[in-house]
Short mmCIF file of C-alpha atoms and ligand atoms in Angstrom, two decimals:
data_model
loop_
_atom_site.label_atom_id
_atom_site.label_comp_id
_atom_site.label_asym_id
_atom_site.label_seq_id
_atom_site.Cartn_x
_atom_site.Cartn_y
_atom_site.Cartn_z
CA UNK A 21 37.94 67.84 212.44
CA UNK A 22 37.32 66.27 215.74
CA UNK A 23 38.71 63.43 217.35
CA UNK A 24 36.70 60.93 219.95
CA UNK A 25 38.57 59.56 221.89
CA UNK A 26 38.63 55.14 221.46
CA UNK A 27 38.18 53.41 224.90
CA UNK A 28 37.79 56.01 227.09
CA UNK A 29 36.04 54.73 229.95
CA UNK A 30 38.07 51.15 229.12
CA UNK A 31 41.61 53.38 229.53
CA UNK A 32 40.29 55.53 232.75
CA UNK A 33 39.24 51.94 234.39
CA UNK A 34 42.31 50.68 233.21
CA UNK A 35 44.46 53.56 234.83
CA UNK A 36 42.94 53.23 237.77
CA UNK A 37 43.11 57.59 237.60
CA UNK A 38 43.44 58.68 241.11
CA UNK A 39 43.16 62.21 242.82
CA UNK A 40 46.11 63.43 242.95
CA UNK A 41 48.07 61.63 240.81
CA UNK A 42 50.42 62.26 238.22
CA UNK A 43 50.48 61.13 234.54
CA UNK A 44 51.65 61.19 231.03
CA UNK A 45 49.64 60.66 228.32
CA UNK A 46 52.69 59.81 225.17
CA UNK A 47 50.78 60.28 222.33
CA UNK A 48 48.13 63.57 223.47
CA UNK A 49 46.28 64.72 220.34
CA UNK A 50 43.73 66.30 220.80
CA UNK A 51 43.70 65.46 224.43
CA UNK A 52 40.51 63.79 224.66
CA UNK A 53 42.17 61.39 226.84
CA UNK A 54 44.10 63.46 229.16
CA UNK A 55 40.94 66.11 229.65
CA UNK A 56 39.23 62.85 231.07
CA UNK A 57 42.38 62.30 233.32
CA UNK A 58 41.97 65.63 234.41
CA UNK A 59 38.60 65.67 235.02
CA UNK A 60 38.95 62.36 237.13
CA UNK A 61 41.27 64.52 239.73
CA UNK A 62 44.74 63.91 238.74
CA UNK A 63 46.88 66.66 239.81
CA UNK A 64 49.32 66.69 236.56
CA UNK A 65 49.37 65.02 233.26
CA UNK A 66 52.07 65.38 231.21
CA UNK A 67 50.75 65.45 227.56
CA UNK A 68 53.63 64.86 224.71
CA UNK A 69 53.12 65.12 220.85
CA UNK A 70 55.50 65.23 218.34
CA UNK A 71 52.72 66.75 216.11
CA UNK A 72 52.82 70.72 216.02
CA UNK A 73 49.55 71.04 215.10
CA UNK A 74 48.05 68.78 218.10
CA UNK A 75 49.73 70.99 220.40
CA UNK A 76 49.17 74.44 219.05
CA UNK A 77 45.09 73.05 219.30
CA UNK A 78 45.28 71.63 222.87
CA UNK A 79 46.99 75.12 223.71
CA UNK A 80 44.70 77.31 222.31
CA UNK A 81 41.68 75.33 224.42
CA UNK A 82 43.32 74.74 227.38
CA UNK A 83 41.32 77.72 228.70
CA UNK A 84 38.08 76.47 228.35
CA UNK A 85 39.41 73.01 230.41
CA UNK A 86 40.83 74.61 233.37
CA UNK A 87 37.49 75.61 234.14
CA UNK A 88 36.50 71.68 235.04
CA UNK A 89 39.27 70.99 236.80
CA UNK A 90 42.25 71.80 239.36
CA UNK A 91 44.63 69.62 237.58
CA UNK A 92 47.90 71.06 234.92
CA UNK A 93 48.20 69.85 231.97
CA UNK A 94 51.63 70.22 230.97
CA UNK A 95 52.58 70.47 227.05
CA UNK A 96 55.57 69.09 225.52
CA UNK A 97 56.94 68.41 222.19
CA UNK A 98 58.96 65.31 221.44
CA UNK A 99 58.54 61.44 220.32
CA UNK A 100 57.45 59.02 223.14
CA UNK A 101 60.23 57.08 222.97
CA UNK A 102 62.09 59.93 224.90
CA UNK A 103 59.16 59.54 227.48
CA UNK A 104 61.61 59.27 230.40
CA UNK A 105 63.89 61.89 229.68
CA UNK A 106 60.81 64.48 229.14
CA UNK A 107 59.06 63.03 232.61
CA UNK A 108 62.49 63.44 234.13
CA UNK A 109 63.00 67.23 232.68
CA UNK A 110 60.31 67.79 234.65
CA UNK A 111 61.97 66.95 237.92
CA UNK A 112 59.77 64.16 238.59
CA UNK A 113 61.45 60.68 238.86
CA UNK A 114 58.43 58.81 239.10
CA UNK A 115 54.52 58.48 237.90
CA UNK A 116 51.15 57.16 238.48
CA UNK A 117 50.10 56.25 235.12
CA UNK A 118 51.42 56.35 231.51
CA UNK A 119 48.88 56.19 228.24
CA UNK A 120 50.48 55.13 224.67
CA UNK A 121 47.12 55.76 222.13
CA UNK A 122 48.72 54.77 219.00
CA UNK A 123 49.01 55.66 215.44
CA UNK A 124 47.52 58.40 213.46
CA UNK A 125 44.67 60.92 214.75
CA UNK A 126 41.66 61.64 212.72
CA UNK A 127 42.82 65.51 212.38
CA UNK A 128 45.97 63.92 210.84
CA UNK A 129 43.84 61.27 208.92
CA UNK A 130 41.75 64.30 207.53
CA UNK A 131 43.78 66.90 206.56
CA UNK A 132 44.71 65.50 202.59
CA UNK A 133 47.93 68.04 203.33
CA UNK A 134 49.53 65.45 205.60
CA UNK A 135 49.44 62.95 203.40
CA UNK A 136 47.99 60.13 205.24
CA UNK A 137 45.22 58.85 203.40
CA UNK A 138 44.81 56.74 200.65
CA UNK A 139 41.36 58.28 199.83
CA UNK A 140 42.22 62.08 199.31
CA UNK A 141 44.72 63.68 196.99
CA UNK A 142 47.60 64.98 198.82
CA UNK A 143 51.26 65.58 199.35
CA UNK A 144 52.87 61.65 199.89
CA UNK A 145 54.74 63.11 203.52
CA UNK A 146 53.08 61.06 206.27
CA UNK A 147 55.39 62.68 208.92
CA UNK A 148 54.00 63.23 211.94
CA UNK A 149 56.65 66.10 213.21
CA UNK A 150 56.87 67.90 210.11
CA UNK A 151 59.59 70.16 211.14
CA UNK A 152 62.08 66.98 210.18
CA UNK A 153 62.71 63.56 208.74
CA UNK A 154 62.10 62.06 205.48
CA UNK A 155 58.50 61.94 204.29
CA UNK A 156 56.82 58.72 202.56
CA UNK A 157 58.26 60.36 198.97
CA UNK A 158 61.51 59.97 199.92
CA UNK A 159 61.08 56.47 200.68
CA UNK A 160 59.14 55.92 197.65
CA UNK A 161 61.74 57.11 195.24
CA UNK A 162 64.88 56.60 196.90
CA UNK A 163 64.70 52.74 198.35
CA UNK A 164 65.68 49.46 196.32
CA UNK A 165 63.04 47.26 195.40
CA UNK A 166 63.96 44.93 197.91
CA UNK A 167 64.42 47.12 200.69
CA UNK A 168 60.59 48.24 199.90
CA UNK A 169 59.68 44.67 199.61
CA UNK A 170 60.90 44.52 203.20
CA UNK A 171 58.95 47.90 204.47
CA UNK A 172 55.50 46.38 202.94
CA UNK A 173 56.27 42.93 204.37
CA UNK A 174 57.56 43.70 207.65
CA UNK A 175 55.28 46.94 209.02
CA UNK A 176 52.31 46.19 206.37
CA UNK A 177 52.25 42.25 206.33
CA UNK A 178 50.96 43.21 202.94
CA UNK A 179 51.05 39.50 200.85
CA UNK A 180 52.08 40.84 197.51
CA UNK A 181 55.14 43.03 198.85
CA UNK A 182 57.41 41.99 195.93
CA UNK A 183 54.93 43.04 193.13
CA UNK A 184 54.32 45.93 194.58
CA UNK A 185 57.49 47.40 194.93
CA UNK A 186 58.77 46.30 191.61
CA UNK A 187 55.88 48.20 190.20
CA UNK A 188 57.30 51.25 192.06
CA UNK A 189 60.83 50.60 190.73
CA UNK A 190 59.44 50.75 187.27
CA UNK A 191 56.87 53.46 187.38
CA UNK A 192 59.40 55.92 189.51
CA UNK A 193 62.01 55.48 186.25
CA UNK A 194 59.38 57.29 184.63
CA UNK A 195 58.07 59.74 187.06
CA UNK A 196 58.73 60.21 190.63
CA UNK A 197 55.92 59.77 192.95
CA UNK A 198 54.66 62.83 194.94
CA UNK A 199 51.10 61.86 195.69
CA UNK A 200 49.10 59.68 197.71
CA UNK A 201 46.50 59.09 195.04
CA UNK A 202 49.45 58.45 192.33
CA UNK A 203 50.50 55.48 194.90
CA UNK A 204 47.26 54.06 195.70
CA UNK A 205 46.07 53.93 191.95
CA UNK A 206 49.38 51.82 191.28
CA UNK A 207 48.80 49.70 194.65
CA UNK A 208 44.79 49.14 193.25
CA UNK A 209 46.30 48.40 190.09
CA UNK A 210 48.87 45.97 190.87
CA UNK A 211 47.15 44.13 193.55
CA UNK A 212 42.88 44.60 192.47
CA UNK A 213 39.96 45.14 194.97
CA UNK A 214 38.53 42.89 196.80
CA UNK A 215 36.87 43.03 200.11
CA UNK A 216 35.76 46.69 201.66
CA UNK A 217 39.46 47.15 202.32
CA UNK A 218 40.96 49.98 200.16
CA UNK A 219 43.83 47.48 198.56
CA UNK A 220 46.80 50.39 199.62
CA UNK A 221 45.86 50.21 203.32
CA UNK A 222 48.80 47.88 204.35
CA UNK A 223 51.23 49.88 202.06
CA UNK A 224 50.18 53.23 203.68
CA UNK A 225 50.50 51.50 207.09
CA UNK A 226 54.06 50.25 206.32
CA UNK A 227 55.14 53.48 204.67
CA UNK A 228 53.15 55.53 207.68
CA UNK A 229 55.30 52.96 210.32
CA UNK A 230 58.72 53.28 208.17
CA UNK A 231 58.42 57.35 208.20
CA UNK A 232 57.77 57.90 212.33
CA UNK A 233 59.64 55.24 213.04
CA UNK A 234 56.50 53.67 215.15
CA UNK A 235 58.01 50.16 216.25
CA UNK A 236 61.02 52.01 217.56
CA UNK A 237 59.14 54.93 219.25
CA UNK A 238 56.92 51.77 221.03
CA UNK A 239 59.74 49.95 222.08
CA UNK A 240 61.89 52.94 223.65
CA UNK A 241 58.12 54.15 225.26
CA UNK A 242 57.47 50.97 226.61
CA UNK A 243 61.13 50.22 228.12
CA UNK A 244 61.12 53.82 229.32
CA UNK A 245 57.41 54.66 230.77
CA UNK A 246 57.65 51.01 232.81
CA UNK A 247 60.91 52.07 234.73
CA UNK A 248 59.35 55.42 235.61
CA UNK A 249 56.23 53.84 237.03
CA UNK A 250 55.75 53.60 241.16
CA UNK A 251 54.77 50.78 242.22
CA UNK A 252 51.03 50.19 241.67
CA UNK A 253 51.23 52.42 239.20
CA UNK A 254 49.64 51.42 235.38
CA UNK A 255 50.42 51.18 231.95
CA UNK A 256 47.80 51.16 229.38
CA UNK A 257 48.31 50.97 225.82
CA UNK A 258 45.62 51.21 222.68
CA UNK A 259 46.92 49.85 219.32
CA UNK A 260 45.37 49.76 215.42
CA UNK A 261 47.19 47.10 213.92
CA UNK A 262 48.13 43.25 214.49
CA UNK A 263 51.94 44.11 214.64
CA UNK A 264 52.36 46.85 217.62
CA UNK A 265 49.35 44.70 219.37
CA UNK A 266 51.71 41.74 218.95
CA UNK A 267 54.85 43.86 221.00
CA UNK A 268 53.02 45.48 223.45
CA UNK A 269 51.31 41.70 224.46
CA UNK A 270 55.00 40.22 224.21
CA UNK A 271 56.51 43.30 226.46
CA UNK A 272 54.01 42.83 229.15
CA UNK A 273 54.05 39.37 229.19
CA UNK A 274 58.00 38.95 229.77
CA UNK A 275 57.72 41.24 232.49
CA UNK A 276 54.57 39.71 233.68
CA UNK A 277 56.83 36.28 234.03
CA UNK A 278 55.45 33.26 235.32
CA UNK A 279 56.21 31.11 238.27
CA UNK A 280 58.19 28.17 237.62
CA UNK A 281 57.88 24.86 239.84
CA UNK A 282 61.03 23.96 242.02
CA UNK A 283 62.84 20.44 242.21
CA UNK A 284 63.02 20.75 245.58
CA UNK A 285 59.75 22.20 245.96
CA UNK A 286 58.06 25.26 246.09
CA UNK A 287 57.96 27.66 242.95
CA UNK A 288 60.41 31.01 241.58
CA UNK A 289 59.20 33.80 239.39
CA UNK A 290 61.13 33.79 236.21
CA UNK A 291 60.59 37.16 233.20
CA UNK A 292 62.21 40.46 233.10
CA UNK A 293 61.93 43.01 235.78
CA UNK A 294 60.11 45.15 236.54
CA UNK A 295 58.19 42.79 237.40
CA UNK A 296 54.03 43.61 236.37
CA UNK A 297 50.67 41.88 236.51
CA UNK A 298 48.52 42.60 233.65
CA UNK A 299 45.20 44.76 234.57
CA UNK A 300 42.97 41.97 232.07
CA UNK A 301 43.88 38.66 230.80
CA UNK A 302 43.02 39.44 227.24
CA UNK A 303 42.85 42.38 224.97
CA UNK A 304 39.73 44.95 225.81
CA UNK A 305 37.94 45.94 222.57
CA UNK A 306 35.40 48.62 221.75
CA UNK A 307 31.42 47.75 222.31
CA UNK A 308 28.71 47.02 219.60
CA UNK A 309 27.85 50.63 220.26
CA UNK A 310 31.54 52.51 220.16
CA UNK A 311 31.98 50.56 217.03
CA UNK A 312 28.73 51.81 215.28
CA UNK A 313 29.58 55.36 216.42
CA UNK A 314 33.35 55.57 216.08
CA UNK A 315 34.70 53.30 212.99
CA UNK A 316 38.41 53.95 214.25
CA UNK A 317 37.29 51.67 217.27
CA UNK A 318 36.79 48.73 215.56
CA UNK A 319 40.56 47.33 215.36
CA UNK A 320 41.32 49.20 218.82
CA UNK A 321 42.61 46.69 221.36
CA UNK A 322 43.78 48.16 224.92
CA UNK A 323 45.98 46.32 227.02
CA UNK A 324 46.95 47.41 230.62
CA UNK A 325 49.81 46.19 233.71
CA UNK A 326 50.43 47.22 236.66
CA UNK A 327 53.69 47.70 238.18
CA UNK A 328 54.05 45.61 240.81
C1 LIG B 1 45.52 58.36 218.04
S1 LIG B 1 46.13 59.96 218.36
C2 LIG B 1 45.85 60.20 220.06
C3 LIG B 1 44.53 60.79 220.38
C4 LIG B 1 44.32 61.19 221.81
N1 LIG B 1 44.37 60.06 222.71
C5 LIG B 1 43.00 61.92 221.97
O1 LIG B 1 42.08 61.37 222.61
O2 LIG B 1 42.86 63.02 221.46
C6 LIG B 1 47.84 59.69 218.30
C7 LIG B 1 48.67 60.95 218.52
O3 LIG B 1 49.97 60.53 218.90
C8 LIG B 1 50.93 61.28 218.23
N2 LIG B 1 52.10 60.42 218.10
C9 LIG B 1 52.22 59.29 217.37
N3 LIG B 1 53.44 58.76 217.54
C10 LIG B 1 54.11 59.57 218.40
C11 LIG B 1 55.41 59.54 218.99
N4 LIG B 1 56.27 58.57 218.71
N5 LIG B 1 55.73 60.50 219.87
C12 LIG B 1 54.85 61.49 220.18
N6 LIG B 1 53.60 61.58 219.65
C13 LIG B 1 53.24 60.63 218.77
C14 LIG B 1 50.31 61.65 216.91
O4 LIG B 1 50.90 62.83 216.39
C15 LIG B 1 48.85 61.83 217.29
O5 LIG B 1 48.57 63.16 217.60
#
């Protein structure tokens, strides 16, 4: 169960990783992108997961990485959407760099046990920190039809939403749902196949969003991590679906601003501060060749600001 690491060169450029220099990567897996950081020179990177089972494996092989480099690579459990409060715990008030790589890891994706995929027979949890919350189940069997009409519509801009979770109503009278397969047969059921999509992959997305609270987690992470950044510093941030792609472009671009034409001449900056200039105009996406090698790549879109 390995994970490679989407747009690494693409997120190292985009950092602008420095000697010296400090970081946090908020989402840390299996650290392929904070090893890189590491490697690069920086003298700390502050790696948080709120996955046990991410950091146990980073720990066990931090070993063999100190070996490359002079750098510390500082472990720490907890959601990115505390991001601050963890830098700050660490008695540093500001940072060089910040990486959000979001969503679900292929070691998460694999493992049938966490309940992720729509492909293997597993537990229906989905919860990232295992040690608490309410897994995909709960929602499953405890939510009204319309407030699961809402979760599918909302986090899975899945079309048939309302069928869907009036299925669930009326197959949960029967039995309660504790699988994934037992959810994705009903999803493939309801809604057919078409396409090379598996037809559950926008209910698993919603349901995976819904558990882990991902919009949430984004916004505090992105509000936070930008008010710890020094100026020049950088913010890069890879998403996997349409939705958090949409709120990290609309987050950047209010504090990017624009500059407004006076009456009486000359021209003001108007957006939110602090105030940032965005690294690329548009999205960067993986190459011909990462998407041949690496299927995760192929919806990865990284967008990057710096802190001006
Ligand atoms: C796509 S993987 C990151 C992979 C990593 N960049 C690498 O190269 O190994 C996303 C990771 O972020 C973690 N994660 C997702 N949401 C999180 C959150 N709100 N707070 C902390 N960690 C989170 C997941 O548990 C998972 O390990």
């Amino acid at each position: 169960m390995t994970h490679v690491p989407v747009l690494l060169q693409e997120t190292l450029e985009a950092l602008a990783v420095k000697a010296g220099g400090v970081y946090v990567d908020g989402t840390l897996g299996r650290a392929g992108h904070a090893r890189e950081m590491l490697r690069r020179g920086a003298a700390r990177v502050i790696g948080i997961d709120r996955d046990d089972a991410a950091l146990a494996e980073v720990s066990a092989a931090l070993d063999g990485m100190s070996e490359a480099t002079s750098g510390e690579l500082i472990l720490r459990k907890g959601c990115h959407g505390d991001l601050a409060e963890i830098v700050r715990a660490e008695g540093m008030e500001e940072v060089d760099g910040i990486l959000l790589d979001l969503g679900v890891s292929s070691p998460q994706l694999d493992d049938a046990s966490r309940g992720f995929s729509f492909r293997a027979d597993g537990p229906l949890d989905m919860r990232m920190d295992r040690s608490r919350g309410l897994t995909a189940a709960d929602i499953v069997n405890s939510r009204t039809a319309a407030e699961l009409t809402e979760i599918f519509r909302t986090l899975g801009e899945e079309p048939h939403s309302r069928r869907i979770a009036l299925a669930i109503e009326k197959a949960r009278a029967l039995r309660r749902f504790e699988t994934t397969l037992q959810l994705a047969g009903l999803v493939e059921r309801i809604v057919g196949r078409s396409g090379a999509r598996h037809p559950a992959t926008r209910v698993f997305q919603a349901l995976r969003m819904a558990v882990n609270d991902e919009l949430g987690e984004l916004s505090r992470a992105l509000v936070g991590g930008l008010g710890l950044l020094k100026p020049g510093g950088r913010f890069a941030v890879i998403t996997f679906e349409s939705l958090t792609d949409r709120m990290v472009k609309r987050f950047f671009a209010d504090h990017a601003g624009r500059m407004v034409s006076l009456q009486q001449g000359g021209a003001r900056w108007e957006g939110v501060l602090p105030r940032v200039r965005p690294v690329w105009r548009r999205a960067v996406t993986a190459t011909v060749e990462e998407r041949g090698a690496n299927a995760r790549s192929r919806s990865a879109r990284l967008r990057a600001v710096e802190r001006v």
